[in-house]
Amino acid sequence: MTSVGDVAATFQGAKLVTATYRAGLGLHAGIETRSATASFSNGRLELWLATQAPGLARTAAARAAGLGEDSVVVHPMLIGGSFGAALKPDIAEQAAILALKLRRPVSLVWSRGEESLHDPYRAPAVAKMAARLAPNGAILGWSAKIAAPSTGAEMARRMMPGLATEAALIGVRGDRYAVAGATPAYRIPAYAIDHHAAEIGIPTGHLRGGAHGYTAFFTECFLDELAHVAQSEPMSFRIGMLGSAPRLARCLSTAAALGGWNGGVAGSGQGIAAHAFRGSYIAVMAEAHLGPDQRPVVDRLVAAVDCGAQINPDIVRQQIEGGLIFGLAGALGASTGITRGLADARGFDTIALPRLGDTPDITVELIRSEEAPGGVGELGVPAVAPAIANALHASTGFRIRNLPLRPAA
């Protein structure tokens, strides 16, 4: 659905480097479960809830209660973080129905198990990556075939139901949301990104970072593999293809300098990755190893960020640090399997979230820039998992191609 040059001609008769990567369902796993308070009196329904889409919650509650929207008032509450889970209005619908049936104020709080069972999971994905290298190690062609649910279309139908949405989706080939972030920022003469819609029978939704959370993993890990095939140092290999993206190149060189990058040589436990997102740029260097139980242990994260002009640098730093921790959780756990259509995970004890003692040493460098401000709320998430995966390859000598990172998977 996105291409430059003629990949088929570039690949014809050539020896290709190939790899298959997988990402599992992503859990939002907010500390607080979803909740809502509702009161119905004198024909007026009021709701107090944490929602990222108040208008959608109002419409859904009115429909569930059989009321006109002018009889429903939603009070959006500043409660915690949902990372995209609060886009769904199902808690508002439930609270509205209970308030009308009981004719008294109700407070509804989901259990942790309910939260896991009804989470609008980040979609799983499988990527078949292929590339052709020139004799000097340069990438001549690149292909990413990504199978994933059409989450963008699903969310559009959920949030903006009606004929206008259906008309807009007619004839649309592929789902751009499902492969967002998969187009490489690097100079590659011919590349193609293809989305293959997968029907998995499980509702999916937005999770902090969106599809970038897995497409950056696919891209940056495969780039690392290509650098090793080309017998090139991974950071220099990337920078050599960033002549048209100097801001990303500067992030890479800054993260490497701050982190004491030694080339990611065998046994070093160092890995590096970079990503561009919403007008901002980030590079992450990780140091990691496998613990005695064969689970990844992350010792250090160093991030360099160029997000343009910084209106409030302290908030930018907080967002990046939070994104790095969120990305760390996605790399180590925050996922679930499905049995008989139900999530296996029912509590925090089963999803391997990093605890305070697991949190690595974190360094964030904000690069001064006079460019227009870019986004930072989700910027810290995508590059973490590939940086850790690349570090584990440097530490152990074998490549983990699955999210969450599990050596035996």
Short mmCIF file of C-alpha atoms in Angstrom, two decimals:
data_model
loop_
_atom_site.label_atom_id
_atom_site.label_comp_id
_atom_site.label_asym_id
_atom_site.label_seq_id
_atom_site.Cartn_x
_atom_site.Cartn_y
_atom_site.Cartn_z
CA MET A 1 0.00 0.00 0.00
CA THR A 2 3.11 2.21 0.16
CA SER A 3 5.97 1.81 -2.27
CA VAL A 4 8.91 3.55 -3.89
CA GLY A 5 10.76 2.19 -6.89
CA ASP A 6 10.36 -1.31 -8.31
CA VAL A 7 10.90 -3.84 -5.54
CA ALA A 8 9.94 -6.83 -7.69
CA ALA A 9 12.58 -5.96 -10.28
CA THR A 10 15.15 -5.30 -7.56
CA PHE A 11 14.49 -8.67 -5.95
CA GLN A 12 14.35 -10.70 -9.18
CA GLY A 13 17.06 -13.36 -9.22
CA ALA A 14 18.78 -11.82 -6.18
CA LYS A 15 19.82 -13.45 -2.93
CA LEU A 16 17.61 -11.98 -0.24
CA VAL A 17 17.94 -11.62 3.51
CA THR A 18 14.63 -12.63 5.12
CA ALA A 19 13.16 -12.81 8.61
CA THR A 20 9.74 -13.23 10.21
CA TYR A 21 8.76 -11.15 13.25
CA ARG A 22 5.73 -11.46 15.51
CA ALA A 23 4.01 -9.23 18.04
CA GLY A 24 1.36 -10.47 20.44
CA LEU A 25 -1.77 -8.78 21.74
CA GLY A 26 -0.96 -5.64 23.71
CA LEU A 27 -2.68 -4.99 27.04
CA HIS A 28 -3.30 -1.44 28.24
CA ALA A 29 -2.85 -2.51 31.87
CA GLY A 30 -3.57 0.87 33.44
CA ILE A 31 -3.14 0.86 37.21
CA GLU A 32 -6.79 1.79 37.75
CA THR A 33 -9.51 -0.26 36.10
CA ARG A 34 -12.28 1.49 34.23
CA SER A 35 -15.08 2.96 36.30
CA ALA A 36 -18.11 5.22 36.02
CA THR A 37 -20.66 6.85 38.29
CA ALA A 38 -24.15 7.53 36.98
CA SER A 39 -27.25 9.24 38.33
CA PHE A 40 -30.73 9.47 36.74
CA SER A 41 -33.17 12.02 38.09
CA ASN A 42 -36.05 14.00 36.60
CA GLY A 43 -35.41 12.58 33.14
CA ARG A 44 -31.76 13.64 33.18
CA LEU A 45 -28.85 11.18 33.16
CA GLU A 46 -25.47 12.34 34.44
CA LEU A 47 -22.25 10.35 34.23
CA TRP A 48 -18.84 10.91 35.78
CA LEU A 49 -16.09 8.85 34.18
CA ALA A 50 -12.57 8.93 32.79
CA THR A 51 -13.04 9.05 29.04
CA GLN A 52 -10.93 10.05 26.07
CA ALA A 53 -14.04 10.53 23.93
CA PRO A 54 -16.77 12.32 25.93
CA GLY A 55 -19.01 12.80 22.90
CA LEU A 56 -18.85 9.13 22.05
CA ALA A 57 -19.57 8.18 25.68
CA ARG A 58 -22.60 10.50 25.71
CA THR A 59 -23.99 9.04 22.48
CA ALA A 60 -23.44 5.47 23.65
CA ALA A 61 -25.00 6.10 27.08
CA ALA A 62 -28.03 7.80 25.54
CA ARG A 63 -28.55 4.93 23.12
CA ALA A 64 -28.19 2.30 25.86
CA ALA A 65 -30.61 4.15 28.15
CA GLY A 66 -33.12 4.93 25.42
CA LEU A 67 -32.78 8.67 25.95
CA GLY A 68 -32.13 11.61 23.69
CA GLU A 69 -28.58 12.96 23.83
CA ASP A 70 -29.88 16.29 25.15
CA SER A 71 -30.96 14.39 28.30
CA VAL A 72 -27.46 13.05 28.99
CA VAL A 73 -24.58 14.96 30.57
CA VAL A 74 -21.05 13.51 30.72
CA HIS A 75 -18.51 14.89 33.18
CA PRO A 76 -15.03 13.81 31.98
CA MET A 77 -12.86 13.18 35.03
CA LEU A 78 -9.11 13.67 35.25
CA ILE A 79 -8.43 10.19 36.55
CA GLY A 80 -5.27 8.25 35.77
CA GLY A 81 -4.17 7.05 32.36
CA SER A 82 -5.88 4.63 30.02
CA PHE A 83 -3.44 4.75 27.08
CA GLY A 84 -6.29 4.46 24.58
CA ALA A 85 -8.56 2.04 26.46
CA ALA A 86 -10.95 4.84 27.48
CA LEU A 87 -11.85 5.51 23.86
CA LYS A 88 -14.37 2.68 24.21
CA PRO A 89 -17.65 3.74 25.84
CA ASP A 90 -18.80 0.37 27.19
CA ILE A 91 -18.42 1.37 30.86
CA ALA A 92 -20.68 4.40 30.20
CA GLU A 93 -23.32 2.16 28.63
CA GLN A 94 -23.30 -0.24 31.59
CA ALA A 95 -23.50 2.53 34.20
CA ALA A 96 -26.33 4.23 32.31
CA ILE A 97 -28.43 1.05 32.13
CA LEU A 98 -27.91 0.32 35.85
CA ALA A 99 -28.81 3.88 36.89
CA LEU A 100 -32.10 3.74 34.95
CA LYS A 101 -33.06 0.27 36.14
CA LEU A 102 -32.22 0.92 39.81
CA ARG A 103 -33.48 4.52 39.83
CA ARG A 104 -30.66 5.51 42.13
CA PRO A 105 -27.04 6.67 41.75
CA VAL A 106 -24.63 3.85 40.95
CA SER A 107 -20.87 3.53 41.00
CA LEU A 108 -19.50 0.83 38.71
CA VAL A 109 -15.90 -0.37 38.91
CA TRP A 110 -14.52 -3.17 36.78
CA SER A 111 -12.41 -5.84 38.41
CA ARG A 112 -8.92 -6.45 37.08
CA GLY A 113 -10.17 -9.62 35.45
CA GLU A 114 -12.96 -7.76 33.65
CA GLU A 115 -10.46 -5.15 32.51
CA SER A 116 -8.29 -7.83 30.91
CA LEU A 117 -11.21 -9.68 29.37
CA HIS A 118 -12.73 -6.58 27.76
CA ASP A 119 -9.58 -4.67 26.90
CA PRO A 120 -9.50 -3.18 23.37
CA TYR A 121 -6.15 -4.90 22.81
CA ARG A 122 -3.44 -3.55 20.57
CA ALA A 123 -3.60 -5.79 17.54
CA PRO A 124 -1.18 -8.68 17.11
CA ALA A 125 0.89 -8.69 13.93
CA VAL A 126 3.22 -10.85 11.86
CA ALA A 127 5.77 -9.33 9.50
CA LYS A 128 7.65 -11.07 6.74
CA MET A 129 10.69 -8.91 6.07
CA ALA A 130 12.97 -9.17 3.06
CA ALA A 131 15.84 -7.09 1.72
CA ARG A 132 18.52 -7.17 -0.95
CA LEU A 133 21.99 -5.96 -0.10
CA ALA A 134 24.56 -4.62 -2.55
CA PRO A 135 28.10 -6.05 -2.44
CA ASN A 136 29.15 -3.01 -0.40
CA GLY A 137 26.35 -3.68 2.14
CA ALA A 138 23.95 -0.93 1.00
CA ILE A 139 20.25 -1.80 1.00
CA LEU A 140 18.99 -1.91 -2.59
CA GLY A 141 15.46 -3.13 -1.87
CA TRP A 142 13.19 -3.61 1.14
CA SER A 143 9.87 -5.37 1.61
CA ALA A 144 7.63 -5.57 4.66
CA LYS A 145 4.50 -7.70 4.39
CA ILE A 146 2.53 -7.18 7.59
CA ALA A 147 -0.51 -9.23 8.58
CA ALA A 148 -2.61 -7.51 11.24
CA PRO A 149 -6.27 -6.72 11.95
CA SER A 150 -7.67 -3.60 10.28
CA THR A 151 -7.78 -1.71 13.55
CA GLY A 152 -8.08 1.71 11.92
CA ALA A 153 -11.27 0.74 10.09
CA GLU A 154 -12.58 -1.00 13.21
CA MET A 155 -12.07 2.11 15.35
CA ALA A 156 -13.59 4.35 12.68
CA ARG A 157 -16.76 2.24 12.66
CA ARG A 158 -16.80 2.17 16.46
CA MET A 159 -16.24 5.90 17.01
CA MET A 160 -17.99 7.34 13.95
CA PRO A 161 -20.69 4.84 12.98
CA GLY A 162 -22.84 5.61 10.00
CA LEU A 163 -23.03 5.85 6.25
CA ALA A 164 -20.28 8.47 5.97
CA THR A 165 -17.72 6.15 7.53
CA GLU A 166 -18.85 3.18 5.43
CA ALA A 167 -18.66 5.28 2.28
CA ALA A 168 -15.17 6.47 3.17
CA LEU A 169 -13.99 2.87 3.59
CA ILE A 170 -15.36 1.61 0.26
CA GLY A 171 -12.56 0.54 -2.03
CA VAL A 172 -9.84 1.34 0.50
CA ARG A 173 -6.92 -1.04 0.02
CA GLY A 174 -5.22 -1.99 3.25
CA ASP A 175 -5.41 -0.17 6.58
CA ARG A 176 -2.86 2.60 7.02
CA TYR A 177 -3.34 2.61 10.78
CA ALA A 178 -2.37 -1.08 10.95
CA VAL A 179 1.03 -0.43 9.33
CA ALA A 180 1.67 3.09 10.62
CA GLY A 181 5.38 3.65 11.19
CA ALA A 182 6.45 0.81 8.90
CA THR A 183 7.80 3.07 6.15
CA PRO A 184 11.54 3.26 6.81
CA ALA A 185 13.01 6.69 7.50
CA TYR A 186 16.18 5.57 5.74
CA ARG A 187 17.26 6.18 2.13
CA ILE A 188 16.35 2.97 0.31
CA PRO A 189 16.00 3.08 -3.51
CA ALA A 190 13.10 0.63 -3.63
CA TYR A 191 10.75 -0.41 -0.85
CA ALA A 192 7.21 -1.71 -0.44
CA ILE A 193 5.00 -1.87 2.64
CA ASP A 194 1.97 -4.15 2.32
CA HIS A 195 -0.87 -4.72 4.77
CA HIS A 196 -2.66 -8.06 4.79
CA ALA A 197 -5.90 -7.80 6.77
CA ALA A 198 -6.21 -10.52 9.41
CA GLU A 199 -9.54 -11.53 10.92
CA ILE A 200 -8.82 -12.74 14.46
CA GLY A 201 -12.30 -12.53 16.00
CA ILE A 202 -11.10 -10.28 18.84
CA PRO A 203 -11.83 -6.53 19.11
CA THR A 204 -8.73 -4.37 18.84
CA GLY A 205 -8.10 -0.70 19.55
CA HIS A 206 -5.52 1.97 20.13
CA LEU A 207 -2.68 1.48 22.59
CA ARG A 208 -0.09 4.15 23.35
CA GLY A 209 2.17 4.23 20.31
CA GLY A 210 -0.38 2.51 18.09
CA ALA A 211 1.01 0.28 15.35
CA HIS A 212 4.37 2.03 15.73
CA GLY A 213 4.80 -0.19 18.79
CA TYR A 214 5.28 -3.21 16.54
CA THR A 215 6.33 -1.71 13.19
CA ALA A 216 9.38 -0.03 14.76
CA PHE A 217 10.26 -3.39 16.30
CA PHE A 218 10.07 -5.08 12.90
CA THR A 219 12.03 -2.36 11.10
CA GLU A 220 14.78 -1.64 13.60
CA CYS A 221 15.49 -5.27 14.45
CA PHE A 222 15.64 -6.24 10.77
CA LEU A 223 17.98 -3.30 10.11
CA ASP A 224 20.21 -4.66 12.85
CA GLU A 225 20.19 -8.06 11.16
CA LEU A 226 21.11 -6.47 7.83
CA ALA A 227 23.95 -4.55 9.45
CA HIS A 228 25.41 -7.81 10.75
CA VAL A 229 25.03 -9.50 7.36
CA ALA A 230 26.77 -6.52 5.78
CA GLN A 231 29.47 -6.72 8.49
CA SER A 232 28.78 -3.11 9.37
CA GLU A 233 28.58 -1.39 12.74
CA PRO A 234 24.82 -0.95 13.43
CA MET A 235 24.79 2.78 14.21
CA SER A 236 27.02 3.75 11.28
CA PHE A 237 24.94 1.49 9.04
CA ARG A 238 21.86 3.54 9.94
CA ILE A 239 23.48 6.96 9.77
CA GLY A 240 24.84 6.16 6.31
CA MET A 241 21.24 6.06 5.06
CA LEU A 242 20.02 9.22 6.81
CA GLY A 243 21.37 11.94 4.54
CA SER A 244 17.85 13.24 4.09
CA ALA A 245 16.98 12.91 7.79
CA PRO A 246 19.75 14.72 9.69
CA ARG A 247 17.64 15.16 12.82
CA LEU A 248 17.27 11.40 13.25
CA ALA A 249 20.97 10.96 12.53
CA ARG A 250 21.80 13.45 15.25
CA CYS A 251 19.60 11.57 17.71
CA LEU A 252 21.49 8.37 16.94
CA SER A 253 24.92 9.94 17.36
CA THR A 254 23.86 11.72 20.56
CA ALA A 255 22.42 8.58 22.16
CA ALA A 256 25.54 6.63 21.19
CA ALA A 257 27.87 9.26 22.64
CA LEU A 258 25.93 9.58 25.91
CA GLY A 259 25.61 5.82 26.30
CA GLY A 260 29.22 4.96 25.59
CA TRP A 261 28.29 2.97 22.48
CA ASN A 262 31.00 0.47 21.62
CA GLY A 263 29.57 -0.72 18.34
CA GLY A 264 27.23 -3.34 19.75
CA VAL A 265 29.95 -5.96 19.46
CA ALA A 266 29.36 -9.55 20.57
CA GLY A 267 29.13 -9.83 24.34
CA SER A 268 28.61 -6.09 24.85
CA GLY A 269 24.89 -6.30 25.60
CA GLN A 270 24.36 -3.01 23.76
CA GLY A 271 21.69 -2.33 21.17
CA ILE A 272 20.42 0.76 19.39
CA ALA A 273 17.25 1.76 17.54
CA ALA A 274 15.68 4.93 16.16
CA HIS A 275 12.26 6.11 15.07
CA ALA A 276 10.45 9.14 13.63
CA PHE A 277 6.93 9.85 14.85
CA ARG A 278 4.57 12.82 14.52
CA GLY A 279 7.24 15.31 13.53
CA SER A 280 9.64 14.21 16.27
CA TYR A 281 12.69 11.95 16.35
CA ILE A 282 14.17 9.60 18.91
CA ALA A 283 17.06 7.18 19.26
CA VAL A 284 17.37 4.71 22.13
CA MET A 285 20.45 2.82 23.23
CA ALA A 286 19.83 -0.12 25.56
CA GLU A 287 22.04 -2.36 27.65
CA ALA A 288 20.47 -5.72 28.48
CA HIS A 289 21.18 -9.35 29.28
CA LEU A 290 19.30 -12.53 30.13
CA GLY A 291 18.79 -13.30 33.80
CA PRO A 292 19.14 -16.71 35.45
CA ASP A 293 15.50 -17.50 34.58
CA GLN A 294 16.22 -16.65 30.92
CA ARG A 295 14.09 -13.54 31.08
CA PRO A 296 15.47 -10.26 29.72
CA VAL A 297 16.99 -7.85 32.22
CA VAL A 298 17.38 -4.26 31.06
CA ASP A 299 20.25 -2.47 32.77
CA ARG A 300 20.19 0.89 31.05
CA LEU A 301 18.26 3.05 28.59
CA VAL A 302 19.68 6.17 26.96
CA ALA A 303 17.39 8.26 24.75
CA ALA A 304 18.13 11.29 22.59
CA VAL A 305 15.09 13.26 21.44
CA ASP A 306 14.53 16.01 18.87
CA CYS A 307 10.93 17.16 19.12
CA GLY A 308 11.46 20.67 17.74
CA ALA A 309 10.95 23.71 19.92
CA GLN A 310 10.13 22.68 23.49
CA ILE A 311 7.36 24.68 25.10
CA ASN A 312 7.82 23.00 28.49
CA PRO A 313 11.00 20.87 28.63
CA ASP A 314 10.06 19.32 31.98
CA ILE A 315 6.80 17.97 30.55
CA VAL A 316 8.65 16.71 27.47
CA ARG A 317 11.12 14.84 29.64
CA GLN A 318 8.32 13.33 31.74
CA GLN A 319 6.50 12.16 28.60
CA ILE A 320 9.65 10.56 27.17
CA GLU A 321 10.55 8.86 30.45
CA GLY A 322 6.99 7.57 30.80
CA GLY A 323 7.04 6.37 27.20
CA LEU A 324 10.31 4.53 27.76
CA ILE A 325 8.85 2.70 30.76
CA PHE A 326 5.69 1.94 28.78
CA GLY A 327 7.81 0.60 25.92
CA LEU A 328 9.81 -1.45 28.43
CA ALA A 329 6.57 -3.01 29.71
CA GLY A 330 5.56 -3.90 26.17
CA ALA A 331 8.95 -5.42 25.48
CA LEU A 332 8.96 -7.59 28.61
CA GLY A 333 5.25 -8.38 29.04
CA ALA A 334 1.89 -6.56 29.02
CA SER A 335 0.46 -9.19 26.71
CA THR A 336 -1.87 -12.15 26.86
CA GLY A 337 -2.78 -15.31 25.06
CA ILE A 338 -6.36 -16.23 24.23
CA THR A 339 -8.10 -19.49 25.20
CA ARG A 340 -11.65 -20.20 23.99
CA GLY A 341 -12.03 -16.55 23.08
CA LEU A 342 -11.06 -15.29 26.54
CA ALA A 343 -7.85 -13.60 27.66
CA ASP A 344 -5.54 -15.77 29.73
CA ALA A 345 -4.26 -12.81 31.75
CA ARG A 346 -6.52 -11.84 34.65
CA GLY A 347 -4.14 -9.88 36.89
CA PHE A 348 -0.87 -8.00 37.05
CA ASP A 349 0.82 -11.12 38.42
CA THR A 350 0.58 -12.88 35.04
CA ILE A 351 1.73 -10.21 32.58
CA ALA A 352 5.33 -9.58 33.68
CA LEU A 353 5.06 -5.81 34.10
CA PRO A 354 8.37 -4.24 35.19
CA ARG A 355 8.46 -3.30 38.85
CA LEU A 356 10.43 -0.49 40.45
CA GLY A 357 13.37 -2.84 41.01
CA ASP A 358 13.30 -3.79 37.31
CA THR A 359 13.49 -0.22 36.11
CA PRO A 360 16.84 0.45 34.44
CA ASP A 361 19.02 3.50 34.75
CA ILE A 362 17.44 6.05 32.37
CA THR A 363 19.11 9.01 30.66
CA VAL A 364 17.14 11.38 28.42
CA GLU A 365 18.82 14.08 26.36
CA LEU A 366 16.57 16.71 24.78
CA ILE A 367 18.24 18.15 21.68
CA ARG A 368 17.69 21.87 21.23
CA SER A 369 15.88 22.74 18.03
CA GLU A 370 14.07 25.68 16.48
CA GLU A 371 11.91 23.44 14.28
CA ALA A 372 8.14 23.35 14.78
CA PRO A 373 7.10 21.42 17.93
CA GLY A 374 6.37 17.74 17.32
CA GLY A 375 4.50 15.13 19.33
CA VAL A 376 6.02 13.58 22.45
CA GLY A 377 3.14 11.75 24.19
CA GLU A 378 3.81 8.49 22.35
CA LEU A 379 7.33 9.13 21.02
CA GLY A 380 9.12 7.28 23.81
CA VAL A 381 7.38 3.95 23.18
CA PRO A 382 8.34 2.50 19.75
CA ALA A 383 12.15 2.39 19.79
CA VAL A 384 12.52 0.72 23.20
CA ALA A 385 11.65 -2.89 22.29
CA PRO A 386 13.96 -3.06 19.24
CA ALA A 387 16.82 -1.45 21.16
CA ILE A 388 16.44 -4.09 23.89
CA ALA A 389 16.11 -6.91 21.36
CA ASN A 390 19.25 -5.75 19.57
CA ALA A 391 21.06 -5.52 22.92
CA LEU A 392 20.04 -9.09 23.78
CA HIS A 393 21.41 -10.25 20.43
CA ALA A 394 24.71 -8.57 21.24
CA SER A 395 24.66 -10.19 24.68
CA THR A 396 23.65 -13.73 23.73
CA GLY A 397 24.38 -14.16 20.03
CA PHE A 398 20.86 -15.23 19.11
CA ARG A 399 18.01 -13.15 17.74
CA ILE A 400 14.61 -12.83 19.43
CA ARG A 401 11.96 -11.96 16.86
CA ASN A 402 8.88 -11.95 19.09
CA LEU A 403 7.12 -9.40 21.26
CA PRO A 404 7.11 -9.75 24.21
CA LEU A 405 10.76 -10.77 24.13
CA ARG A 406 10.99 -14.43 25.06
CA PRO A 407 14.11 -16.48 24.11
CA ALA A 408 12.13 -19.72 23.78
CA ALA A 409 9.29 -18.21 21.71
#
